[in-house]
mmCIF file of C-alpha atoms in Angstrom:
data_model
loop_
_atom_site.group_PDB
_atom_site.id
_atom_site.type_symbol
_atom_site.label_atom_id
_atom_site.label_comp_id
_atom_site.label_asym_id
_atom_site.label_seq_id
_atom_site.Cartn_x
_atom_site.Cartn_y
_atom_site.Cartn_z
ATOM 1 C CA MET A 10 -11.565 29.900 -25.361
ATOM 2 C CA PRO A 11 -8.045 31.063 -24.475
ATOM 3 C CA ASP A 12 -5.757 32.189 -27.271
ATOM 4 C CA GLY A 13 -4.389 29.302 -29.307
ATOM 5 C CA ALA A 14 -7.487 27.147 -28.808
ATOM 6 C CA ASP A 15 -8.642 27.580 -32.411
ATOM 7 C CA HIS A 16 -7.968 24.859 -34.984
ATOM 8 C CA PRO A 17 -7.956 22.000 -32.463
ATOM 9 C CA THR A 18 -6.466 18.615 -33.248
ATOM 10 C CA ILE A 19 -8.406 15.460 -32.374
ATOM 11 C CA THR A 20 -6.430 12.237 -31.925
ATOM 12 C CA ALA A 21 -7.378 8.634 -31.177
ATOM 13 C CA HIS A 22 -4.707 7.006 -29.006
ATOM 14 C CA ALA A 23 -3.811 3.313 -28.993
ATOM 15 C CA ALA A 24 -2.630 3.476 -25.368
ATOM 16 C CA LEU A 25 -3.306 5.739 -22.418
ATOM 17 C CA GLY A 26 0.445 6.115 -21.978
ATOM 18 C CA GLU A 27 0.483 8.303 -25.094
ATOM 19 C CA ILE A 28 -1.175 11.035 -23.011
ATOM 20 C CA PRO A 29 0.851 12.405 -20.054
ATOM 21 C CA ALA A 30 -0.815 11.628 -16.735
ATOM 22 C CA ALA A 31 -0.730 15.214 -15.496
ATOM 23 C CA GLU A 32 -2.476 16.452 -18.639
ATOM 24 C CA TRP A 33 -5.139 13.733 -18.546
ATOM 25 C CA ASP A 34 -5.840 14.353 -14.868
ATOM 26 C CA ALA A 35 -6.104 18.098 -15.455
ATOM 27 C CA CYS A 36 -9.154 17.225 -17.559
ATOM 28 C CA ALA A 37 -10.450 14.365 -15.395
ATOM 29 C CA GLY A 38 -10.270 16.199 -12.071
ATOM 30 C CA ALA A 39 -9.798 14.528 -8.709
ATOM 31 C CA ASP A 40 -13.365 13.769 -7.621
ATOM 32 C CA ASN A 41 -13.826 10.384 -9.301
ATOM 33 C CA PRO A 42 -10.862 7.977 -9.052
ATOM 34 C CA PHE A 43 -12.052 5.716 -11.862
ATOM 35 C CA VAL A 44 -11.424 8.254 -14.629
ATOM 36 C CA SER A 45 -7.960 9.062 -13.317
ATOM 37 C CA HIS A 46 -4.991 8.259 -15.530
ATOM 38 C CA ALA A 47 -3.666 5.995 -12.764
ATOM 39 C CA PHE A 48 -6.743 3.767 -12.544
ATOM 40 C CA LEU A 49 -7.290 3.447 -16.288
ATOM 41 C CA ASN A 50 -3.603 2.869 -16.949
ATOM 42 C CA ALA A 51 -3.466 0.152 -14.284
ATOM 43 C CA LEU A 52 -6.223 -1.663 -16.183
ATOM 44 C CA GLU A 53 -4.223 -1.403 -19.400
ATOM 45 C CA GLN A 54 -0.760 -2.151 -18.037
ATOM 46 C CA SER A 55 -1.970 -5.176 -16.069
ATOM 47 C CA GLY A 56 -3.468 -6.690 -19.203
ATOM 48 C CA SER A 57 -6.996 -6.517 -17.795
ATOM 49 C CA ALA A 58 -8.260 -4.037 -20.409
ATOM 50 C CA CYS A 59 -6.279 -4.503 -23.607
ATOM 51 C CA SER A 60 -6.617 -5.899 -27.117
ATOM 52 C CA ALA A 61 -6.177 -9.471 -25.853
ATOM 53 C CA THR A 62 -9.262 -9.116 -23.635
ATOM 54 C CA GLY A 63 -11.350 -7.368 -26.276
ATOM 55 C CA TRP A 64 -10.786 -3.810 -25.006
ATOM 56 C CA LEU A 65 -8.622 -2.091 -27.619
ATOM 57 C CA PRO A 66 -7.801 1.461 -26.426
ATOM 58 C CA ARG A 67 -8.843 4.288 -28.714
ATOM 59 C CA HIS A 68 -8.813 7.152 -26.217
ATOM 60 C CA LEU A 69 -9.660 10.552 -27.664
ATOM 61 C CA SER A 70 -7.841 13.796 -27.039
ATOM 62 C CA ILE A 71 -8.441 17.338 -28.239
ATOM 63 C CA ARG A 72 -5.493 19.722 -28.309
ATOM 64 C CA SER A 73 -5.566 23.412 -29.071
ATOM 65 C CA GLY A 74 -3.609 24.955 -31.899
ATOM 66 C CA ASP A 75 -0.804 25.736 -29.464
ATOM 67 C CA GLY A 76 -0.694 22.144 -28.164
ATOM 68 C CA ARG A 77 -2.589 22.429 -24.874
ATOM 69 C CA LEU A 78 -4.735 19.434 -23.951
ATOM 70 C CA LEU A 79 -8.337 20.619 -23.771
ATOM 71 C CA ALA A 80 -10.390 17.434 -23.469
ATOM 72 C CA VAL A 81 -10.132 13.645 -23.356
ATOM 73 C CA ALA A 82 -12.433 10.631 -23.282
ATOM 74 C CA PRO A 83 -11.728 6.999 -22.306
ATOM 75 C CA LEU A 84 -12.692 5.032 -25.407
ATOM 76 C CA TYR A 85 -12.285 1.396 -26.442
ATOM 77 C CA LEU A 86 -12.910 -0.642 -29.558
ATOM 78 C CA LYS A 87 -14.833 -3.682 -28.352
ATOM 79 C CA SER A 88 -15.192 -7.133 -29.902
ATOM 80 C CA HIS A 89 -17.830 -8.264 -27.367
ATOM 81 C CA SER A 90 -20.181 -6.857 -24.712
ATOM 82 C CA TYR A 91 -18.616 -8.289 -21.556
ATOM 83 C CA GLY A 92 -17.693 -6.102 -18.599
ATOM 84 C CA GLU A 93 -20.011 -3.203 -19.448
ATOM 85 C CA TYR A 94 -23.077 -3.669 -17.173
ATOM 86 C CA VAL A 95 -25.391 -2.023 -19.699
ATOM 87 C CA PHE A 96 -26.614 -5.000 -21.617
ATOM 88 C CA ASP A 97 -26.900 -4.851 -25.393
ATOM 89 C CA TRP A 98 -26.610 -8.572 -26.166
ATOM 90 C CA GLY A 99 -30.161 -8.581 -27.507
ATOM 91 C CA TRP A 100 -29.391 -5.741 -29.891
ATOM 92 C CA ALA A 101 -26.302 -7.559 -31.154
ATOM 93 C CA GLU A 102 -28.174 -10.824 -31.698
ATOM 94 C CA ALA A 103 -31.059 -9.142 -33.510
ATOM 95 C CA TYR A 104 -28.726 -7.219 -35.803
ATOM 96 C CA GLN A 105 -26.662 -10.277 -36.580
ATOM 97 C CA ARG A 106 -29.795 -12.340 -37.326
ATOM 98 C CA ALA A 107 -30.730 -9.637 -39.827
ATOM 99 C CA GLY A 108 -27.353 -10.002 -41.522
ATOM 100 C CA GLY A 109 -25.555 -7.124 -39.813
ATOM 101 C CA ARG A 110 -22.243 -7.104 -37.961
ATOM 102 C CA TYR A 111 -22.550 -5.593 -34.479
ATOM 103 C CA TYR A 112 -18.909 -5.959 -33.501
ATOM 104 C CA PRO A 113 -16.645 -4.090 -33.380
ATOM 105 C CA LYS A 114 -18.277 -1.234 -31.533
ATOM 106 C CA LEU A 115 -16.900 1.753 -29.620
ATOM 107 C CA GLN A 116 -17.364 1.969 -25.862
ATOM 108 C CA CYS A 117 -16.767 5.172 -23.896
ATOM 109 C CA ALA A 118 -16.492 3.781 -20.400
ATOM 110 C CA VAL A 119 -14.351 2.724 -17.482
ATOM 111 C CA PRO A 120 -13.853 -0.999 -18.105
ATOM 112 C CA PHE A 121 -15.580 -3.372 -15.681
ATOM 113 C CA THR A 122 -16.777 -0.417 -13.584
ATOM 114 C CA PRO A 123 -20.507 0.390 -13.442
ATOM 115 C CA VAL A 124 -19.996 3.691 -11.637
ATOM 116 C CA THR A 125 -21.545 6.979 -12.696
ATOM 117 C CA GLY A 126 -18.980 9.648 -13.460
ATOM 118 C CA PRO A 127 -17.780 12.016 -16.155
ATOM 119 C CA ARG A 128 -16.936 10.425 -19.479
ATOM 120 C CA LEU A 129 -16.294 13.541 -21.574
ATOM 121 C CA LEU A 130 -13.451 15.076 -19.606
ATOM 122 C CA ILE A 131 -12.855 18.803 -20.083
ATOM 123 C CA ARG A 132 -10.038 20.963 -18.735
ATOM 124 C CA PRO A 133 -11.497 23.601 -16.365
ATOM 125 C CA GLY A 134 -11.838 27.047 -17.873
ATOM 126 C CA GLU A 135 -12.518 25.803 -21.391
ATOM 127 C CA ASP A 136 -15.769 25.857 -23.359
ATOM 128 C CA ALA A 137 -17.101 22.613 -21.896
ATOM 129 C CA ALA A 138 -20.308 22.368 -23.922
ATOM 130 C CA ARG A 139 -18.461 22.888 -27.212
ATOM 131 C CA LEU A 140 -15.729 20.398 -26.343
ATOM 132 C CA ARG A 141 -18.211 17.736 -25.251
ATOM 133 C CA ARG A 142 -19.992 18.101 -28.584
ATOM 134 C CA MET A 143 -16.637 17.756 -30.329
ATOM 135 C CA LEU A 144 -15.810 14.564 -28.421
ATOM 136 C CA ALA A 145 -19.216 13.072 -29.220
ATOM 137 C CA SER A 146 -18.832 13.987 -32.886
ATOM 138 C CA ALA A 147 -15.310 12.536 -32.927
ATOM 139 C CA MET A 148 -16.581 9.212 -31.586
ATOM 140 C CA VAL A 149 -19.192 9.017 -34.333
ATOM 141 C CA THR A 150 -16.646 9.992 -36.988
ATOM 142 C CA LEU A 151 -14.201 7.353 -35.744
ATOM 143 C CA ALA A 152 -16.946 4.715 -35.732
ATOM 144 C CA ARG A 153 -17.754 5.489 -39.353
ATOM 145 C CA GLN A 154 -14.090 5.487 -40.366
ATOM 146 C CA ILE A 155 -13.335 2.075 -38.876
ATOM 147 C CA GLY A 156 -16.678 0.434 -39.614
ATOM 148 C CA ALA A 157 -17.861 0.152 -36.017
ATOM 149 C CA SER A 158 -21.588 -0.461 -35.700
ATOM 150 C CA SER A 159 -22.196 1.888 -32.814
ATOM 151 C CA VAL A 160 -20.926 4.108 -30.001
ATOM 152 C CA HIS A 161 -21.953 3.527 -26.393
ATOM 153 C CA VAL A 162 -21.320 5.968 -23.546
ATOM 154 C CA THR A 163 -22.064 4.108 -20.328
ATOM 155 C CA PHE A 164 -22.606 5.553 -16.843
ATOM 156 C CA PRO A 165 -22.098 9.215 -17.806
ATOM 157 C CA THR A 166 -23.318 12.016 -15.593
ATOM 158 C CA GLU A 167 -26.906 13.148 -15.967
ATOM 159 C CA ALA A 168 -25.710 16.362 -17.632
ATOM 160 C CA GLU A 169 -23.664 14.435 -20.205
ATOM 161 C CA TYR A 170 -26.642 12.140 -20.777
ATOM 162 C CA GLY A 171 -28.760 15.120 -21.759
ATOM 163 C CA GLU A 172 -26.090 16.685 -23.938
ATOM 164 C CA LEU A 173 -25.503 13.434 -25.818
ATOM 165 C CA ALA A 174 -29.227 13.212 -26.542
ATOM 166 C CA ASP A 175 -29.022 16.699 -28.042
ATOM 167 C CA VAL A 176 -26.472 15.453 -30.606
ATOM 168 C CA GLY A 177 -28.459 12.387 -31.627
ATOM 169 C CA PHE A 178 -27.577 9.674 -29.130
ATOM 170 C CA LEU A 179 -30.372 7.430 -27.862
ATOM 171 C CA GLN A 180 -31.038 7.543 -24.124
ATOM 172 C CA ARG A 181 -31.176 4.535 -21.829
ATOM 173 C CA LEU A 182 -32.149 4.510 -18.170
ATOM 174 C CA GLY A 183 -30.931 2.037 -15.559
ATOM 175 C CA SER A 184 -30.734 1.867 -11.788
ATOM 176 C CA GLN A 185 -28.353 1.086 -8.959
ATOM 177 C CA TYR A 186 -28.517 1.087 -5.176
ATOM 178 C CA HIS A 187 -26.992 3.970 -3.228
ATOM 179 C CA TRP A 188 -26.981 4.860 0.466
ATOM 180 C CA THR A 189 -27.266 8.551 1.322
ATOM 181 C CA ASN A 190 -25.777 10.108 4.445
ATOM 182 C CA ASP A 191 -28.467 12.245 6.053
ATOM 183 C CA PHE A 192 -26.008 13.932 8.445
ATOM 184 C CA TYR A 193 -25.825 10.835 10.637
ATOM 185 C CA GLY A 194 -23.446 10.989 13.580
ATOM 186 C CA CYS A 195 -23.171 7.224 13.938
ATOM 187 C CA PHE A 196 -24.667 3.977 12.659
ATOM 188 C CA ASP A 197 -27.355 4.056 15.359
ATOM 189 C CA ASP A 198 -28.534 7.410 14.012
ATOM 190 C CA PHE A 199 -29.047 5.744 10.639
ATOM 191 C CA LEU A 200 -30.896 2.846 12.271
ATOM 192 C CA ALA A 201 -33.161 5.286 14.082
ATOM 193 C CA ALA A 202 -34.379 6.554 10.717
ATOM 194 C CA LEU A 203 -35.571 3.072 9.694
ATOM 195 C CA SER A 204 -38.842 1.353 10.411
ATOM 196 C CA SER A 205 -38.791 -0.810 13.520
ATOM 197 C CA ARG A 206 -38.830 -4.057 11.546
ATOM 198 C CA LYS A 207 -35.914 -3.089 9.304
ATOM 199 C CA ARG A 208 -33.946 -1.729 12.251
ATOM 200 C CA LYS A 209 -34.324 -4.974 14.188
ATOM 201 C CA ALA A 210 -33.347 -7.059 11.155
ATOM 202 C CA ILE A 211 -30.102 -5.153 10.628
ATOM 203 C CA ARG A 212 -29.199 -5.343 14.303
ATOM 204 C CA LYS A 213 -29.838 -9.083 14.230
ATOM 205 C CA GLU A 214 -27.522 -9.498 11.239
ATOM 206 C CA ARG A 215 -24.726 -7.448 12.784
ATOM 207 C CA ASP A 216 -25.065 -9.296 16.085
ATOM 208 C CA ALA A 217 -24.860 -12.632 14.260
ATOM 209 C CA VAL A 218 -21.540 -11.627 12.698
ATOM 210 C CA ALA A 219 -20.199 -10.487 16.066
ATOM 211 C CA ARG A 220 -21.116 -13.839 17.674
ATOM 212 C CA GLN A 221 -19.022 -15.694 15.091
ATOM 213 C CA ASN A 222 -15.808 -14.143 16.439
ATOM 214 C CA ILE A 223 -14.996 -12.515 13.133
ATOM 215 C CA ALA A 224 -12.444 -9.716 13.268
ATOM 216 C CA ILE A 225 -13.126 -7.036 10.673
ATOM 217 C CA THR A 226 -10.749 -4.193 9.894
ATOM 218 C CA THR A 227 -10.856 -1.444 7.294
ATOM 219 C CA LEU A 228 -7.555 -1.061 5.465
ATOM 220 C CA VAL A 229 -6.744 2.063 3.458
ATOM 221 C CA GLY A 230 -3.877 2.758 1.079
ATOM 222 C CA ASP A 231 -0.530 1.682 2.518
ATOM 223 C CA ASP A 232 -2.296 -0.529 5.080
ATOM 224 C CA ILE A 233 -2.970 -2.943 2.212
ATOM 225 C CA LYS A 234 -0.033 -5.280 1.601
ATOM 226 C CA PRO A 235 0.670 -7.736 -1.241
ATOM 227 C CA ARG A 236 -0.482 -10.603 0.994
ATOM 228 C CA HIS A 237 -3.905 -8.962 1.264
ATOM 229 C CA TRP A 238 -4.167 -8.746 -2.518
ATOM 230 C CA ASP A 239 -3.031 -12.358 -2.895
ATOM 231 C CA VAL A 240 -5.854 -13.560 -0.673
ATOM 232 C CA PHE A 241 -8.442 -11.120 -1.989
ATOM 233 C CA HIS A 242 -7.822 -12.053 -5.601
ATOM 234 C CA ARG A 243 -8.095 -15.750 -4.785
ATOM 235 C CA PHE A 244 -11.401 -15.136 -3.007
ATOM 236 C CA TYR A 245 -12.607 -12.868 -5.819
ATOM 237 C CA GLN A 246 -11.734 -15.523 -8.390
ATOM 238 C CA ASP A 247 -13.632 -18.156 -6.390
ATOM 239 C CA VAL A 248 -16.764 -15.993 -6.230
ATOM 240 C CA VAL A 249 -16.550 -15.230 -9.945
ATOM 241 C CA ASP A 250 -16.097 -18.911 -10.790
ATOM 242 C CA ARG A 251 -19.237 -19.779 -8.826
ATOM 243 C CA LYS A 252 -21.414 -16.976 -10.189
ATOM 244 C CA TRP A 253 -20.219 -15.730 -13.563
ATOM 245 C CA GLY A 254 -17.277 -17.816 -14.709
ATOM 246 C CA LYS A 255 -14.991 -14.999 -15.853
ATOM 247 C CA ALA A 256 -12.851 -12.642 -13.778
ATOM 248 C CA TYR A 257 -12.389 -9.338 -15.562
ATOM 249 C CA VAL A 258 -9.435 -7.997 -13.574
ATOM 250 C CA ASN A 259 -6.304 -9.981 -12.814
ATOM 251 C CA ARG A 260 -3.979 -10.081 -9.825
ATOM 252 C CA ALA A 261 -1.545 -7.743 -11.574
ATOM 253 C CA PHE A 262 -4.181 -5.004 -11.664
ATOM 254 C CA PHE A 263 -4.376 -4.754 -7.886
ATOM 255 C CA GLU A 264 -0.583 -4.705 -7.647
ATOM 256 C CA ALA A 265 -0.378 -1.998 -10.301
ATOM 257 C CA LEU A 266 -3.101 0.061 -8.622
ATOM 258 C CA SER A 267 -1.207 -0.066 -5.324
ATOM 259 C CA ALA A 268 1.762 1.648 -6.974
ATOM 260 C CA THR A 269 -0.220 4.576 -8.393
ATOM 261 C CA PRO A 270 -1.148 8.035 -7.071
ATOM 262 C CA VAL A 271 -4.678 6.753 -6.325
ATOM 263 C CA ALA A 272 -3.450 3.947 -4.054
ATOM 264 C CA ASP A 273 -4.594 6.030 -1.086
ATOM 265 C CA LYS A 274 -8.147 5.866 -2.480
ATOM 266 C CA VAL A 275 -8.312 2.089 -2.092
ATOM 267 C CA VAL A 276 -10.390 0.873 0.871
ATOM 268 C CA LEU A 277 -10.371 -2.849 1.677
ATOM 269 C CA VAL A 278 -12.717 -4.224 4.340
ATOM 270 C CA TRP A 279 -10.891 -7.290 5.637
ATOM 271 C CA ALA A 280 -12.454 -10.143 7.644
ATOM 272 C CA GLU A 281 -10.624 -12.870 9.578
ATOM 273 C CA GLY A 282 -11.688 -15.701 11.857
ATOM 274 C CA ASP A 283 -9.368 -17.828 13.994
ATOM 275 C CA GLY A 284 -6.448 -16.086 12.332
ATOM 276 C CA GLN A 285 -7.566 -17.081 8.835
ATOM 277 C CA PRO A 286 -8.879 -14.717 6.129
ATOM 278 C CA LEU A 287 -12.600 -15.112 5.509
ATOM 279 C CA GLY A 288 -13.457 -12.403 3.013
ATOM 280 C CA ALA A 289 -12.810 -8.875 1.805
ATOM 281 C CA ALA A 290 -14.667 -6.052 0.093
ATOM 282 C CA PHE A 291 -12.814 -3.806 -2.363
ATOM 283 C CA ASN A 292 -13.894 -0.156 -2.444
ATOM 284 C CA MET A 293 -12.622 3.077 -3.949
ATOM 285 C CA LEU A 294 -12.879 6.483 -2.307
ATOM 286 C CA GLY A 295 -14.033 9.539 -4.214
ATOM 287 C CA ALA A 296 -14.322 13.141 -3.110
ATOM 288 C CA ASP A 297 -17.638 12.572 -1.329
ATOM 289 C CA THR A 298 -18.490 8.954 -2.140
ATOM 290 C CA LEU A 299 -17.368 5.456 -1.209
ATOM 291 C CA TYR A 300 -17.729 3.160 -4.209
ATOM 292 C CA GLY A 301 -18.275 -0.505 -3.424
ATOM 293 C CA ARG A 302 -16.716 -2.561 -6.187
ATOM 294 C CA THR A 303 -16.085 -6.264 -5.668
ATOM 295 C CA TRP A 304 -16.327 -8.890 -2.952
ATOM 296 C CA GLY A 305 -14.433 -12.098 -2.405
ATOM 297 C CA ALA A 306 -14.919 -14.738 0.275
ATOM 298 C CA GLY A 307 -13.808 -18.135 1.446
ATOM 299 C CA PRO A 308 -15.898 -20.401 3.699
ATOM 300 C CA HIS A 309 -19.443 -19.126 4.168
ATOM 301 C CA ARG A 310 -20.184 -17.127 7.296
ATOM 302 C CA ASP A 311 -23.714 -15.958 7.984
ATOM 303 C CA PHE A 312 -24.306 -12.303 7.057
ATOM 304 C CA LEU A 313 -20.598 -11.562 6.536
ATOM 305 C CA HIS A 314 -21.273 -10.295 3.017
ATOM 306 C CA PHE A 315 -23.825 -7.771 4.290
ATOM 307 C CA GLU A 316 -21.539 -6.681 7.116
ATOM 308 C CA ALA A 317 -18.417 -6.210 4.992
ATOM 309 C CA CYS A 318 -20.020 -4.762 1.874
ATOM 310 C CA TYR A 319 -22.911 -2.693 3.217
ATOM 311 C CA TYR A 320 -22.729 -1.958 6.933
ATOM 312 C CA ARG A 321 -18.976 -1.337 7.179
ATOM 313 C CA ALA A 322 -19.258 0.912 4.144
ATOM 314 C CA ILE A 323 -21.922 2.934 5.962
ATOM 315 C CA ASP A 324 -19.716 3.077 9.068
ATOM 316 C CA PHE A 325 -16.845 4.396 6.944
ATOM 317 C CA ALA A 326 -19.018 6.966 5.181
ATOM 318 C CA ILE A 327 -20.394 8.317 8.448
ATOM 319 C CA ALA A 328 -16.947 8.463 10.068
ATOM 320 C CA HIS A 329 -15.488 10.317 7.076
ATOM 321 C CA LYS A 330 -18.555 12.509 6.482
ATOM 322 C CA LEU A 331 -19.095 11.217 2.966
ATOM 323 C CA ALA A 332 -22.314 12.011 1.125
ATOM 324 C CA ARG A 333 -23.061 8.505 -0.117
ATOM 325 C CA VAL A 334 -22.101 4.903 -0.645
ATOM 326 C CA GLU A 335 -22.670 3.431 -4.101
ATOM 327 C CA ALA A 336 -23.234 -0.315 -3.867
ATOM 328 C CA GLY A 337 -23.701 -0.997 -7.568
ATOM 329 C CA ALA A 338 -26.447 -2.740 -9.482
ATOM 330 C CA GLN A 339 -28.554 -5.826 -8.867
ATOM 331 C CA GLY A 340 -29.966 -7.035 -5.608
ATOM 332 C CA GLU A 341 -33.228 -5.624 -4.340
ATOM 333 C CA HIS A 342 -32.096 -6.965 -0.945
ATOM 334 C CA LYS A 343 -30.041 -3.776 -0.691
ATOM 335 C CA VAL A 344 -33.189 -1.669 -0.306
ATOM 336 C CA SER A 345 -34.085 -3.141 3.080
ATOM 337 C CA ARG A 346 -30.555 -2.259 4.231
ATOM 338 C CA GLY A 347 -30.854 1.422 3.370
ATOM 339 C CA TYR A 348 -29.530 1.421 -0.191
ATOM 340 C CA LEU A 349 -32.181 2.993 -2.390
ATOM 341 C CA PRO A 350 -32.640 2.729 -6.178
ATOM 342 C CA THR A 351 -30.986 5.568 -8.052
ATOM 343 C CA PRO A 352 -31.128 6.286 -11.802
ATOM 344 C CA THR A 353 -28.117 5.564 -13.993
ATOM 345 C CA TYR A 354 -27.668 6.575 -17.595
ATOM 346 C CA SER A 355 -26.198 5.519 -20.913
ATOM 347 C CA ALA A 356 -26.254 7.001 -24.412
ATOM 348 C CA HIS A 357 -26.065 5.127 -27.713
ATOM 349 C CA TRP A 358 -25.373 6.064 -31.327
ATOM 350 C CA ILE A 359 -26.118 3.375 -33.920
ATOM 351 C CA ALA A 360 -24.999 3.655 -37.530
ATOM 352 C CA ASP A 361 -27.602 1.420 -39.176
ATOM 353 C CA ALA A 362 -30.892 3.290 -39.559
ATOM 354 C CA GLY A 363 -33.037 0.185 -39.147
ATOM 355 C CA LEU A 364 -31.288 -0.975 -35.993
ATOM 356 C CA ASN A 365 -31.307 2.574 -34.629
ATOM 357 C CA GLN A 366 -35.083 2.766 -35.116
ATOM 358 C CA ALA A 367 -35.642 -0.618 -33.465
ATOM 359 C CA VAL A 368 -33.451 0.236 -30.471
ATOM 360 C CA ALA A 369 -35.090 3.656 -30.121
ATOM 361 C CA HIS A 370 -38.499 1.969 -29.990
ATOM 362 C CA PHE A 371 -37.229 -0.512 -27.394
ATOM 363 C CA LEU A 372 -35.771 2.249 -25.219
ATOM 364 C CA ASP A 373 -38.942 4.347 -25.449
ATOM 365 C CA HIS A 374 -40.753 1.351 -23.948
ATOM 366 C CA GLU A 375 -38.031 0.472 -21.411
ATOM 367 C CA ARG A 376 -37.417 3.900 -19.842
ATOM 368 C CA PRO A 377 -40.852 4.350 -18.226
ATOM 369 C CA LEU A 378 -40.716 0.782 -16.902
ATOM 370 C CA ILE A 379 -37.367 1.464 -15.227
ATOM 371 C CA ALA A 380 -38.649 4.740 -13.801
ATOM 372 C CA GLU A 381 -41.776 3.013 -12.497
ATOM 373 C CA ASP A 382 -39.697 0.269 -10.896
ATOM 374 C CA ILE A 383 -37.550 2.872 -9.128
ATOM 375 C CA ASP A 384 -40.683 4.614 -7.837
ATOM 376 C CA ASP A 385 -42.197 1.337 -6.627
ATOM 377 C CA GLN A 386 -39.054 0.359 -4.738
ATOM 378 C CA MET A 387 -38.845 3.806 -3.165
ATOM 379 C CA LYS A 388 -42.413 3.430 -1.891
ATOM 380 C CA ASP A 389 -41.413 0.166 -0.226
ATOM 381 C CA GLY A 390 -38.246 1.657 1.253
ATOM 382 C CA PRO A 391 -37.021 0.878 4.772
ATOM 383 C CA PHE A 392 -37.298 4.356 6.263
ATOM 384 C CA ARG A 393 -39.922 5.446 8.769
ATOM 385 C CA GLN A 394 -42.854 7.327 7.313
ATOM 386 C CA THR A 395 -42.962 10.915 8.542
#
């Protein structure tokens, strides 16, 4: 470590604003927009992720003896398990039936964002392995100090997943659906790699959208105006009301995000028909990845969801030479459209020995089932056999 790095100070922060953006981003890097100070702060400042919604910030920082920021981690004290996408409701219910208190718990995550990315953020040039161990230890220490039942690190990188296991965290495997760019020059090149049946099905869906006289444009950064967010949020709220009943992010979040340094990473696929908005897909752009996040729509139009969320994302990735599109979890229907199952990870520390043993047993049984399911779906994938 550079001089002055000895005798580090570890602090839990009640707001992201306590850490200067430039210092946080020096640790977070620029590859993944979700761990940027701008994105996380927009969630806090908009009131989407705050104490009132059950996400009480407790972000960790490590500073050297001479005051340099060495490492940070986005951390929240949670009073529920909503908005995490790694489901531990069963653990909570079992513990509470046994007389335990599962909440509060600590969650190292990007709220409402099931996207793999770094969670233990280290300034380049520092002793990364040592600092990640320090962050993990600090989370456990904080949990013990405040009486939290557990610590959950969700959607970390595979490397972090392994390192957390080395310091006593339980490992959990999940899956999502990602499209990989195999050096395609255009969408037809991608179609050519598919089996004949899958290729014809996708062409039929795209043709059906075209016959409905739907105008679709891809808006990036400054192209997106407040009127677009007004309509998108209304559509998003309608979809949430029909499916889940609770919108995690509010209208103010999108406005706040548009005023941040990552505004140019926002990609909105916008659909209109007869001059009226029909739907929109909200994406974020990383260094080599387009991340599909949420969808909102008005009156139903056949196959518009697939076109806006999946096929236009592929078009964008090919045009911008991106490595992949991440379409999130759920929906085996994505496989037939070229989005293949991909492992995701989470790591869990549980204070109570009995609950820890029970969860460890559950995860030992669950992991091979998830891995087998991924393998089975890959065997039934849409690509031509070579």
